[in-house]
Amino acid sequence: MTTALIPLPIAIPLIVAAFLAFAGKGIGRRACDLLAIATAAANLWMTAIILHGTWSQPQVYWFGNWWPRSGGVALGISFVVDTFGAALALLVAVLTLAGLIFSWKIFEDTENHFQPLMLIFMAAMCGFSYTGDLFNLFVFFELMSVSAFALCGLKTLEPAPLQGAFNFAIVNTVGAFMIVMGIGMLYARTGALNFAQVGRSLGTHADALVLLAFLLIVVGYLAKAAIVPFHFWLADAHAVAPSPVCVLFSGVMVELGIYAVARIYWTIFAGSLAGHAHELRMIFTIMASITAVVGAVMCYAEHHLKRLLAFSTIAHSGLMLVGVGLLSPGALAGFVLYVLSHGVIKGGLFLCAGIVLHRFQKIGEDHLHGCGRGMWYTAALFILGAWGLAGAPPFATLLGEHFVSHSAEAVHLHWLVYIFIFAEVLTSAAVLRMAFRIFFGWGQPAPSDKSSQIEEKPETEQSHERTPAAMFLPAAALILLGIVLTFLPQIQSRAIDSAHGFANQNAYAQSVLENVQITSAHNAETENLSSSIVHSVIALLLAVLLALSTVFRDKLGRAVNFTRSLELGSSWLRRAHSGHPGDYVAWMSFGTAIVGLAFLWWLH
């Protein structure tokens, strides 16, 4: 039964989206909302059942029953669903449902585009998580991108969303061009597109063409993952997209770019690049660390709420890339746990930003000083979200950080622990600083910057005197889910077992091409988290102190003057984020050249 369900989380939303696009104006806004929410809820149910079915072994679904019959040659198209892919699809369904409930009767869209685009976006991301085919991964990537561009520029009467969507489209299209070139090279070499068959055809052979294909595909997906210097589009897009859309952008779309790198490496290139694992580890972790530091510094220097959260996503994207870049099953388990917990926490924070925009029709921290007094429940959600970003217990980000840090120490990269602490302190402190000023009115108003001066038009036309339950409850549920994940039975051992299966290239190929049932043989034990708890509590305390030092800087004297420089940010970094797509493409070309030179130098 589970295998038969696998295509439905993609097919049903696409069918309903087509119906809403055709008949939406005729059936009315409320019916469209109900149908879209019901579809997302059905997807949540189906993806949960599929996840349960992958608990012991991956599920393989061949379209048209075209499974390999002789010699293990794959002619058909397959979905290969393991625990990690199934968990990401479940996260997609949860965030989509939260975004659609948040927009219930509130988010104004007279053109009836919002619900169909959200359903197409959800279907594309589920297909991206499930597919076992290289070209279909690209097709779902494109479907996901096109719907994301349209959702970002949904407010067509405002110039800022159009500019953000344009920058988003330009950078991601260049990334897509690189991906399709890399796929073409692999197809020319192997004559196959199925992950398992391409990996088996390459074997342990790696020449210049294989390395170039790997470089192009990785750079293309790292552009979607907003890894420095391919990240410039993200803040522009997140700052102007509707709040329910930002939930999906930051909560799961960016993470899927990193997931694609992991999937392609472990199923296709793990054998051929095994001799260069140490060098690849260094390249990935250096890129990840630069991303985490740049994202965290820019996050603290922002005073536009959505841009602040967007740069926080870039910083945490760097931390997640560490989990993949260490190239070990333990770190991979940490990556997935971090993605799940960060996704729901960041989704909740973006919905909270949507509540602030609904109540005050402003989004700049400098314009909102003290405006939120009395909104104690929303303030509590912001503070809890900042707590989760610091990776402190009881949030599940602690589990992800623990597995990644533990794996980093195993390969003598102890300094990565300090990268985690640095990024978590700055991103958590930025959210706390904003909450202290807006909801408690503490200290002086925030300094203005160019982005905080750009006000966003309200997303609602209803009364702004109160926060509707349909807006508050999804935000609260998502942030609390970040805690619930920690206490799911056997989540640590399941993550480790699944990571060992994910990283076993031969077992993956056997299950897909030879229909061999692969069951988990690794019985992981629950880890001792004491050292990570100490790190995370220190990070949370430092974040609180930094936020208070910034807010009360005028009273505390010269000892905390450094917070002014931190809050004003680097002028060079601000100029680099110019908002011009030509600059962004130039940075992308520069980054590709640098990564290519690193490949040439270390992997020759």
Coordinates of C-alpha atoms in Angstrom, one line a residue:
M1 CA 0.0 0.0 0.0
T2 CA 2.8 2.4 0.9
T3 CA 4.5 2.0 -2.5
A4 CA 1.2 2.7 -4.3
L5 CA 0.9 6.0 -2.4
I6 CA 4.3 7.4 -3.5
P7 CA 3.2 9.3 -6.7
L8 CA 0.1 10.8 -5.0
P9 CA 1.8 13.6 -3.1
I10 CA 2.9 15.0 -6.4
A11 CA -0.1 14.1 -8.6
I12 CA -2.9 15.2 -6.4
P13 CA -1.7 18.8 -5.7
L14 CA -1.0 19.3 -9.4
I15 CA -4.5 18.2 -10.4
V16 CA -6.1 20.4 -7.7
A17 CA -3.9 23.3 -8.7
A18 CA -5.0 23.0 -12.3
F19 CA -8.7 22.9 -11.2
L20 CA -8.3 26.0 -9.0
A21 CA -6.5 27.9 -11.8
F22 CA -9.3 27.0 -14.1
A23 CA -12.4 27.3 -11.8
G24 CA -11.1 29.3 -8.9
K25 CA -12.9 32.6 -9.7
G26 CA -16.1 30.7 -10.2
I27 CA -16.1 28.8 -6.9
G28 CA -15.0 31.8 -4.8
R29 CA -12.1 32.6 -2.5
R30 CA -13.3 30.6 0.5
A31 CA -13.8 27.4 -1.5
C32 CA -10.3 27.8 -3.0
D33 CA -8.8 28.2 0.5
L34 CA -10.7 25.1 1.8
L35 CA -9.7 23.0 -1.2
A36 CA -6.0 24.0 -1.0
I37 CA -5.9 23.4 2.8
A38 CA -7.6 20.0 2.4
T39 CA -5.1 19.1 -0.3
A40 CA -2.1 20.1 1.9
A41 CA -3.6 18.1 4.8
A42 CA -4.1 15.1 2.6
N43 CA -0.4 15.4 1.5
L44 CA 0.6 15.6 5.1
W45 CA -1.3 12.3 5.8
M46 CA 0.2 10.6 2.7
T47 CA 3.8 11.7 3.3
A48 CA 3.5 10.6 7.0
I49 CA 2.4 7.1 5.9
I50 CA 5.2 7.0 3.2
L51 CA 7.7 8.0 5.9
H52 CA 6.5 5.2 8.1
G53 CA 6.9 2.8 5.2
T54 CA 10.5 3.7 4.8
W55 CA 11.4 3.2 8.4
S56 CA 13.0 -0.3 7.8
Q57 CA 14.0 -0.1 4.1
P58 CA 13.7 2.3 1.1
Q59 CA 10.7 2.1 -1.1
V60 CA 11.2 2.0 -4.9
Y61 CA 8.3 2.9 -7.3
W62 CA 8.8 2.4 -11.1
F63 CA 6.3 4.4 -13.3
G64 CA 4.5 2.1 -15.7
N65 CA 6.1 -0.9 -14.0
W66 CA 9.3 -0.4 -16.1
W67 CA 11.6 -1.8 -13.6
P68 CA 15.0 -3.2 -14.7
R69 CA 14.6 -6.8 -15.9
S70 CA 17.9 -7.8 -17.5
G71 CA 21.3 -6.8 -16.5
G72 CA 20.1 -4.2 -14.1
V73 CA 19.6 -1.6 -16.9
A74 CA 17.1 1.1 -15.9
L75 CA 14.9 2.3 -18.8
G76 CA 12.0 3.6 -16.8
I77 CA 11.6 6.4 -14.3
S78 CA 11.7 5.7 -10.6
F79 CA 11.0 7.3 -7.3
V80 CA 13.3 6.0 -4.6
V81 CA 12.1 7.0 -1.2
D82 CA 14.3 6.5 1.8
T83 CA 13.8 7.9 5.3
F84 CA 15.6 11.2 4.6
G85 CA 13.7 12.0 1.4
A86 CA 10.4 11.0 3.0
A87 CA 11.1 13.2 6.1
L88 CA 11.8 16.2 3.9
A89 CA 8.5 15.6 1.9
L90 CA 6.7 15.5 5.3
L91 CA 8.4 18.8 6.2
V92 CA 7.2 20.3 2.9
A93 CA 3.6 19.3 3.6
V94 CA 3.7 20.6 7.2
L95 CA 5.0 24.0 6.1
T96 CA 2.7 24.3 3.2
L97 CA -0.3 23.5 5.4
A98 CA 0.8 26.1 7.9
G99 CA 1.3 28.8 5.2
L100 CA -2.1 28.1 3.7
I101 CA -3.9 28.2 7.1
F102 CA -2.1 31.5 7.8
S103 CA -3.4 33.0 4.6
W104 CA -7.0 31.8 5.3
K105 CA -9.3 34.7 4.3
I106 CA -6.5 37.1 5.2
F107 CA -3.9 37.1 2.4
E108 CA -5.4 39.2 -0.4
D109 CA -5.0 37.8 -3.9
T110 CA -7.7 39.0 -6.3
E111 CA -6.1 37.2 -9.3
N112 CA -6.5 33.7 -7.7
H113 CA -2.9 32.7 -8.3
F114 CA -1.8 32.1 -4.7
Q115 CA -3.3 28.7 -3.9
P116 CA -2.5 27.0 -7.3
L117 CA 1.1 28.2 -7.1
M118 CA 1.5 27.0 -3.5
L119 CA 0.2 23.6 -4.5
I120 CA 2.5 23.4 -7.5
F121 CA 5.4 24.4 -5.3
M122 CA 4.5 21.7 -2.8
A123 CA 4.2 19.0 -5.5
A124 CA 7.5 20.0 -7.0
M125 CA 9.4 19.9 -3.7
C126 CA 7.8 16.4 -2.8
G127 CA 8.9 15.1 -6.3
F128 CA 12.4 16.6 -5.7
S129 CA 12.7 14.7 -2.4
Y130 CA 11.4 11.4 -3.9
T131 CA 13.0 11.1 -7.3
G132 CA 15.7 8.6 -8.1
D133 CA 16.5 10.1 -11.5
L134 CA 19.0 12.8 -12.3
F135 CA 17.0 14.5 -15.1
N136 CA 13.8 14.4 -13.1
L137 CA 15.6 16.0 -10.2
F138 CA 16.3 18.8 -12.6
V139 CA 12.7 18.9 -13.9
F140 CA 11.3 19.2 -10.3
F141 CA 14.0 21.8 -9.6
E142 CA 12.7 23.9 -12.5
L143 CA 9.1 23.4 -11.6
M144 CA 9.9 24.4 -8.0
S145 CA 11.9 27.4 -9.2
V146 CA 9.2 28.7 -11.7
S147 CA 6.4 28.5 -9.1
A148 CA 8.8 30.2 -6.5
F149 CA 9.6 33.0 -8.9
A150 CA 5.9 33.6 -9.5
L151 CA 5.1 33.5 -5.7
C152 CA 7.9 35.9 -5.0
G153 CA 6.6 38.4 -7.5
L154 CA 2.9 37.8 -6.6
K155 CA 2.4 41.5 -5.7
T156 CA 2.7 42.7 -9.3
L157 CA 1.7 46.3 -8.6
E158 CA 4.7 46.8 -6.3
P159 CA 8.2 47.3 -7.8
A160 CA 10.2 45.6 -4.9
P161 CA 8.6 42.1 -5.3
L162 CA 9.2 42.3 -9.1
Q163 CA 12.8 43.2 -8.6
G164 CA 13.3 40.5 -5.9
A165 CA 11.7 37.9 -8.2
F166 CA 13.8 39.0 -11.1
N167 CA 17.0 38.7 -9.2
F168 CA 15.9 35.3 -7.9
A169 CA 15.1 34.1 -11.4
I170 CA 18.3 35.3 -13.0
V171 CA 20.7 33.7 -10.4
N172 CA 18.7 30.4 -10.2
T173 CA 18.4 30.2 -14.0
V174 CA 22.2 30.5 -14.3
G175 CA 22.4 27.7 -11.7
A176 CA 20.0 25.6 -13.6
F177 CA 22.0 26.1 -16.8
M178 CA 25.1 24.7 -15.0
I179 CA 23.1 21.7 -13.7
V180 CA 21.8 20.7 -17.1
M181 CA 25.3 21.0 -18.6
G182 CA 26.6 18.7 -15.8
I183 CA 23.8 16.2 -16.4
G184 CA 24.6 16.3 -20.2
M185 CA 28.2 15.4 -19.5
L186 CA 27.3 12.5 -17.2
Y187 CA 24.8 11.2 -19.8
A188 CA 27.4 11.4 -22.5
R189 CA 29.8 9.4 -20.4
T190 CA 27.4 6.8 -19.0
G191 CA 24.3 6.8 -21.2
A192 CA 22.1 6.7 -18.1
L193 CA 20.1 9.2 -15.9
N194 CA 19.1 6.9 -13.0
F195 CA 21.1 7.8 -9.9
A196 CA 22.0 4.2 -9.2
Q197 CA 22.9 3.3 -12.8
V198 CA 25.0 6.4 -13.3
G199 CA 26.9 5.7 -10.1
R200 CA 27.4 2.1 -11.0
S201 CA 28.6 3.0 -14.5
L202 CA 31.1 5.5 -13.2
G203 CA 32.4 3.0 -10.6
T204 CA 35.7 4.2 -9.2
H205 CA 36.7 6.1 -12.4
A206 CA 37.0 9.9 -12.2
D207 CA 38.6 11.9 -15.0
A208 CA 38.4 15.6 -15.9
L209 CA 34.9 15.3 -17.4
V210 CA 33.5 13.6 -14.3
L211 CA 35.0 16.2 -12.1
L212 CA 33.7 19.0 -14.3
A213 CA 30.2 17.5 -14.3
F214 CA 30.4 17.2 -10.5
L215 CA 31.5 20.9 -10.2
L216 CA 28.7 22.2 -12.4
I217 CA 25.9 20.2 -10.7
V218 CA 27.2 21.1 -7.2
V219 CA 27.5 24.8 -8.0
G220 CA 24.0 24.8 -9.5
Y221 CA 22.4 23.3 -6.4
L222 CA 24.5 25.4 -4.0
A223 CA 23.0 28.5 -5.8
K224 CA 19.6 27.3 -4.7
A225 CA 21.0 26.6 -1.2
A226 CA 22.3 30.2 -1.0
I227 CA 25.9 29.3 -0.2
V228 CA 28.3 32.2 -0.4
P229 CA 29.1 33.6 -3.0
F230 CA 25.9 32.2 -4.7
H231 CA 23.6 33.6 -2.0
F232 CA 22.9 37.2 -3.1
W233 CA 19.4 36.5 -4.5
L234 CA 18.0 35.1 -1.2
A235 CA 17.7 38.2 0.9
D236 CA 16.2 40.2 -2.0
A237 CA 13.6 37.5 -2.6
H238 CA 12.7 36.8 1.1
A239 CA 12.3 40.4 1.9
V240 CA 9.5 41.0 -0.6
A241 CA 7.8 37.6 -0.9
P242 CA 4.5 37.2 1.1
S243 CA 5.0 35.8 4.6
P244 CA 3.4 32.4 4.0
V245 CA 5.7 31.9 1.0
C246 CA 8.8 32.8 3.0
V247 CA 7.9 29.9 5.3
L248 CA 8.6 27.6 2.4
F249 CA 11.5 29.5 1.0
S250 CA 13.5 29.5 4.2
G251 CA 12.0 26.5 5.8
V252 CA 12.7 23.9 3.1
M253 CA 13.5 25.2 -0.4
V254 CA 17.0 26.3 0.5
E255 CA 17.6 23.1 2.4
L256 CA 16.6 21.0 -0.6
G257 CA 19.5 22.5 -2.5
I258 CA 21.9 21.0 0.1
Y259 CA 20.0 17.8 0.1
A260 CA 20.5 17.5 -3.7
V261 CA 24.3 17.8 -3.2
A262 CA 24.2 15.0 -0.6
R263 CA 22.0 12.8 -2.7
I264 CA 24.1 13.2 -5.9
Y265 CA 27.4 12.7 -4.1
W266 CA 26.4 9.6 -2.2
T267 CA 24.5 7.9 -5.1
I268 CA 26.7 8.9 -8.0
F269 CA 30.1 10.2 -7.1
A270 CA 30.9 8.6 -3.8
G271 CA 32.8 5.7 -5.4
S272 CA 34.6 7.7 -8.1
L273 CA 35.7 10.5 -5.7
A274 CA 36.4 8.3 -2.7
G275 CA 40.1 8.9 -3.1
H276 CA 39.5 12.6 -2.8
A277 CA 37.2 12.6 0.2
H278 CA 39.6 14.5 2.5
E279 CA 40.1 17.3 -0.1
L280 CA 36.4 17.5 -0.9
R281 CA 35.7 17.7 2.9
M282 CA 38.0 20.7 3.2
I283 CA 36.4 22.5 0.2
F284 CA 32.9 22.0 1.5
T285 CA 33.6 22.9 5.1
I286 CA 35.5 26.1 4.1
M287 CA 32.6 27.2 1.9
A288 CA 30.2 26.3 4.7
S289 CA 32.1 28.2 7.3
I290 CA 32.4 31.4 5.1
T291 CA 28.7 31.2 4.5
A292 CA 27.9 30.8 8.2
V293 CA 30.1 33.8 9.2
V294 CA 28.9 36.1 6.4
G295 CA 25.3 35.2 6.9
A296 CA 25.5 35.8 10.7
V297 CA 27.3 39.1 10.4
M298 CA 24.8 40.4 7.8
C299 CA 21.9 39.1 9.9
Y300 CA 22.9 41.2 12.9
A301 CA 23.4 44.3 10.7
E302 CA 19.8 44.1 9.3
H303 CA 16.8 45.9 10.7
H304 CA 14.2 44.8 8.1
L305 CA 12.6 41.9 9.8
K306 CA 12.3 39.6 6.8
R307 CA 15.9 40.4 5.6
L308 CA 17.1 39.7 9.1
L309 CA 15.5 36.3 9.0
A310 CA 16.7 35.7 5.5
F311 CA 20.4 36.3 6.4
S312 CA 19.8 34.1 9.4
T313 CA 18.8 31.4 6.9
I314 CA 22.0 31.9 4.9
A315 CA 24.0 31.5 8.2
H316 CA 22.2 28.3 9.1
S317 CA 22.4 27.1 5.5
G318 CA 26.2 27.2 6.0
L319 CA 25.9 25.1 9.2
M320 CA 23.8 22.6 7.3
L321 CA 26.3 22.3 4.5
V322 CA 28.9 21.4 7.2
G323 CA 26.7 18.4 7.9
V324 CA 26.8 17.2 4.3
G325 CA 30.4 18.4 3.6
L326 CA 32.0 16.3 6.3
L327 CA 31.0 13.3 4.2
S328 CA 30.3 11.0 7.1
P329 CA 27.0 9.2 8.1
G330 CA 27.0 10.8 11.5
A331 CA 27.2 14.3 10.1
L332 CA 24.6 13.4 7.6
A333 CA 22.2 12.4 10.4
G334 CA 22.9 15.7 12.0
F335 CA 22.2 17.5 8.8
V336 CA 18.7 16.0 8.5
L337 CA 17.8 16.7 12.2
Y338 CA 19.0 20.3 11.8
V339 CA 17.0 20.7 8.6
L340 CA 13.8 19.5 10.2
S341 CA 14.1 21.5 13.4
H342 CA 15.4 24.7 11.7
G343 CA 12.7 24.4 9.1
V344 CA 9.8 24.6 11.5
I345 CA 11.5 27.2 13.7
K346 CA 12.3 29.5 10.8
G347 CA 8.8 28.9 9.3
G348 CA 7.3 30.0 12.6
L349 CA 9.5 33.1 12.8
F350 CA 8.5 34.2 9.3
L351 CA 4.8 33.8 10.2
C352 CA 5.5 35.9 13.3
A353 CA 7.0 38.6 11.0
G354 CA 3.7 38.3 9.0
I355 CA 1.7 39.0 12.2
V356 CA 3.8 42.1 12.9
L357 CA 3.2 43.3 9.3
H358 CA -0.5 42.7 9.7
R359 CA -0.8 44.6 13.0
F360 CA 1.4 47.6 12.2
Q361 CA 1.7 47.7 8.4
K362 CA 5.5 48.2 8.9
I363 CA 8.4 45.8 8.8
G364 CA 11.4 48.0 9.7
E365 CA 12.8 47.5 13.3
D366 CA 13.6 51.2 13.5
H367 CA 9.9 52.1 12.9
L368 CA 8.4 49.6 15.3
H369 CA 10.1 50.5 18.6
G370 CA 7.7 49.8 21.4
C371 CA 4.8 49.2 19.0
G372 CA 4.3 45.6 20.1
R373 CA 3.7 46.3 23.8
G374 CA 0.8 44.0 24.8
M375 CA 1.5 41.4 22.1
W376 CA 3.1 39.1 24.7
Y377 CA 2.2 35.8 23.0
T378 CA 3.8 36.9 19.7
A379 CA 6.8 38.2 21.7
A380 CA 7.1 34.8 23.4
L381 CA 7.1 33.1 20.0
F382 CA 9.9 35.4 18.8
I383 CA 12.0 34.6 21.9
L384 CA 11.3 30.9 21.7
G385 CA 12.4 31.0 18.0
A386 CA 15.6 32.8 19.0
W387 CA 16.1 30.1 21.6
G388 CA 15.8 27.5 18.9
L389 CA 18.2 29.3 16.6
A390 CA 20.8 29.2 19.3
G391 CA 20.5 25.4 19.3
A392 CA 19.7 25.2 23.0
P393 CA 17.6 22.5 24.6
P394 CA 14.8 21.5 24.3
F395 CA 14.9 22.4 20.6
A396 CA 15.9 19.6 18.2
T397 CA 18.6 21.9 16.6
L398 CA 20.6 20.7 19.5
L399 CA 20.5 17.1 18.2
G400 CA 21.6 18.2 14.7
E401 CA 24.4 20.3 16.0
H402 CA 25.6 17.5 18.3
F403 CA 25.9 15.0 15.5
V404 CA 27.7 17.4 13.1
S405 CA 30.1 18.7 15.8
H406 CA 30.9 15.1 17.0
S407 CA 31.6 14.1 13.4
A408 CA 33.8 17.2 12.9
E409 CA 35.9 16.3 16.0
A410 CA 36.3 12.7 14.6
V411 CA 38.1 14.1 11.6
H412 CA 40.1 16.6 13.6
L413 CA 38.1 19.7 12.5
H414 CA 37.5 20.9 16.1
W415 CA 37.3 24.6 15.0
L416 CA 33.9 23.9 13.3
V417 CA 32.3 23.9 16.8
Y418 CA 33.3 27.6 17.1
I419 CA 31.7 28.3 13.7
F420 CA 28.5 26.9 15.1
I421 CA 28.6 28.9 18.2
F422 CA 29.5 32.1 16.3
A423 CA 26.6 31.8 13.8
E424 CA 24.1 30.7 16.5
V425 CA 25.0 33.5 18.9
L426 CA 24.7 36.3 16.2
T427 CA 21.5 35.0 14.6
S428 CA 19.8 34.3 17.9
A429 CA 20.9 37.7 19.3
A430 CA 19.6 39.5 16.3
V431 CA 16.1 38.1 16.8
L432 CA 16.2 38.8 20.6
R433 CA 17.4 42.4 19.9
M434 CA 14.5 42.9 17.6
A435 CA 12.0 41.4 20.1
F436 CA 13.3 43.5 23.0
R437 CA 12.9 46.7 21.0
I438 CA 9.6 46.0 19.3
F439 CA 7.6 44.2 22.0
F440 CA 9.2 45.7 25.2
G441 CA 10.3 49.1 24.0
W442 CA 13.7 48.7 25.6
G443 CA 16.6 51.1 24.9
Q444 CA 16.8 53.5 22.0
P445 CA 15.2 52.9 18.6
A446 CA 17.3 50.8 16.1
P447 CA 19.5 52.7 13.7
S448 CA 18.1 53.0 10.2
D449 CA 19.6 51.4 7.2
K450 CA 18.7 51.4 3.5
S451 CA 16.7 48.2 3.6
S452 CA 14.7 49.1 6.7
Q453 CA 13.6 52.3 5.0
I454 CA 11.8 50.2 2.3
E455 CA 8.4 49.5 3.8
E456 CA 6.2 46.6 2.6
K457 CA 2.6 47.1 1.9
P458 CA 0.2 45.3 4.2
E459 CA -0.7 41.8 3.1
T460 CA -4.2 42.1 4.7
E461 CA -7.2 44.5 4.4
Q462 CA -9.0 43.3 7.5
S463 CA -8.9 45.0 10.9
H464 CA -5.4 45.4 12.3
E465 CA -6.5 45.7 15.9
R466 CA -6.2 42.1 16.7
T467 CA -4.2 39.0 15.6
P468 CA -6.6 36.4 14.1
A469 CA -6.2 32.9 15.4
A470 CA -5.6 31.6 11.9
M471 CA -2.4 33.7 11.9
F472 CA -1.2 33.0 15.4
L473 CA -1.9 29.2 15.7
P474 CA 0.2 28.0 12.7
A475 CA 3.2 30.1 14.0
A476 CA 2.9 28.7 17.5
A477 CA 2.5 25.2 16.2
L478 CA 5.6 25.3 14.1
I479 CA 7.8 26.7 16.8
L480 CA 6.5 24.2 19.3
L481 CA 7.1 21.4 16.8
G482 CA 10.8 22.3 17.0
I483 CA 10.6 21.1 20.6
V484 CA 8.4 18.1 19.9
L485 CA 10.9 16.7 17.4
T486 CA 13.4 16.3 20.3
F487 CA 11.2 13.9 22.1
L488 CA 10.1 11.7 19.2
P489 CA 10.9 8.0 20.2
Q490 CA 14.2 6.8 18.9
I491 CA 14.8 9.8 16.7
Q492 CA 18.5 9.8 17.2
S493 CA 19.0 6.1 16.4
R494 CA 16.6 6.3 13.5
A495 CA 18.6 9.2 12.0
I496 CA 21.9 7.4 12.4
D497 CA 20.6 4.2 10.9
S498 CA 19.0 6.0 8.0
A499 CA 22.3 8.0 7.4
H500 CA 24.2 4.8 7.1
G501 CA 21.8 3.5 4.5
F502 CA 21.8 6.9 2.7
A503 CA 25.6 6.8 2.4
N504 CA 25.8 3.2 1.2
Q505 CA 26.1 3.5 -2.6
N506 CA 26.2 -0.2 -3.3
A507 CA 23.2 -1.0 -1.2
Y508 CA 21.3 1.9 -2.9
A509 CA 22.2 0.6 -6.4
Q510 CA 21.2 -3.0 -5.4
S511 CA 17.8 -1.9 -4.0
V512 CA 17.0 0.1 -7.2
L513 CA 18.4 -2.0 -10.0
E514 CA 18.2 -5.5 -8.5
N515 CA 15.2 -5.1 -6.2
V516 CA 17.3 -6.3 -3.3
Q517 CA 15.6 -5.6 0.0
I518 CA 18.1 -3.7 2.1
T519 CA 17.3 -3.5 5.8
S520 CA 19.2 -1.4 8.4
A521 CA 21.9 -3.4 10.1
H522 CA 23.4 -0.6 12.2
N523 CA 21.9 -0.4 15.7
A524 CA 22.8 3.0 16.8
E525 CA 22.7 4.0 20.5
T526 CA 21.5 7.2 21.9
E527 CA 24.3 9.7 22.2
N528 CA 25.5 11.5 25.3
L529 CA 24.6 15.2 24.6
S530 CA 26.2 16.7 27.7
S531 CA 29.0 18.5 25.8
S532 CA 26.7 19.9 23.2
I533 CA 24.2 21.0 25.9
V534 CA 27.0 23.0 27.5
H535 CA 28.0 24.6 24.2
S536 CA 24.4 25.5 23.3
V537 CA 23.6 27.0 26.7
I538 CA 26.7 29.1 26.5
A539 CA 25.6 30.2 23.0
L540 CA 22.1 31.1 24.3
L541 CA 23.6 33.1 27.2
L542 CA 26.0 34.9 24.9
A543 CA 23.1 35.7 22.6
V544 CA 21.0 37.2 25.4
L545 CA 24.0 39.3 26.7
L546 CA 24.8 40.5 23.2
A547 CA 21.1 41.5 22.5
L548 CA 20.9 43.3 25.9
S549 CA 24.2 45.0 25.3
T550 CA 23.0 46.3 22.0
V551 CA 19.7 47.5 23.2
F552 CA 21.1 49.2 26.4
R553 CA 24.3 50.4 24.7
D554 CA 23.8 54.0 25.7
K555 CA 23.5 53.1 29.4
L556 CA 26.4 50.6 29.5
G557 CA 29.1 52.8 28.2
R558 CA 32.2 52.2 26.1
A559 CA 32.6 48.6 27.1
V560 CA 29.8 47.6 24.7
N561 CA 30.5 50.1 21.9
F562 CA 31.5 47.2 19.7
T563 CA 27.8 46.4 19.4
R564 CA 27.3 49.6 17.4
S565 CA 29.8 48.5 14.8
L566 CA 28.3 45.1 14.8
E567 CA 24.8 46.5 14.3
L568 CA 25.8 49.0 11.6
G569 CA 27.6 46.2 9.7
S570 CA 30.3 46.2 7.1
S571 CA 29.9 48.8 4.4
W572 CA 31.8 46.6 2.0
L573 CA 29.4 43.7 2.6
R574 CA 26.4 46.0 2.2
R575 CA 27.8 47.3 -1.1
A576 CA 28.3 43.8 -2.3
H577 CA 24.6 43.1 -1.8
S578 CA 23.8 45.7 -4.4
G579 CA 20.5 44.3 -5.6
H580 CA 21.7 44.3 -9.2
P581 CA 21.4 40.9 -11.0
G582 CA 24.5 41.7 -13.1
D583 CA 26.6 41.9 -9.9
Y584 CA 25.1 38.7 -8.6
V585 CA 25.9 36.8 -11.8
A586 CA 29.4 38.2 -11.7
W587 CA 29.8 36.9 -8.1
M588 CA 28.4 33.5 -9.2
S589 CA 31.0 33.3 -12.0
F590 CA 33.7 34.3 -9.6
G591 CA 32.6 31.7 -7.1
T592 CA 32.4 29.0 -9.7
A593 CA 35.9 29.8 -10.9
I594 CA 37.3 29.7 -7.3
V595 CA 35.6 26.3 -6.6
G596 CA 36.9 25.1 -10.0
L597 CA 40.4 26.1 -9.1
A598 CA 40.1 24.4 -5.8
F599 CA 39.0 21.2 -7.6
L600 CA 41.9 21.6 -10.0
W601 CA 44.4 22.2 -7.2
W602 CA 43.3 19.5 -4.8
L603 CA 41.6 16.9 -7.0
H604 CA 44.0 16.8 -9.9

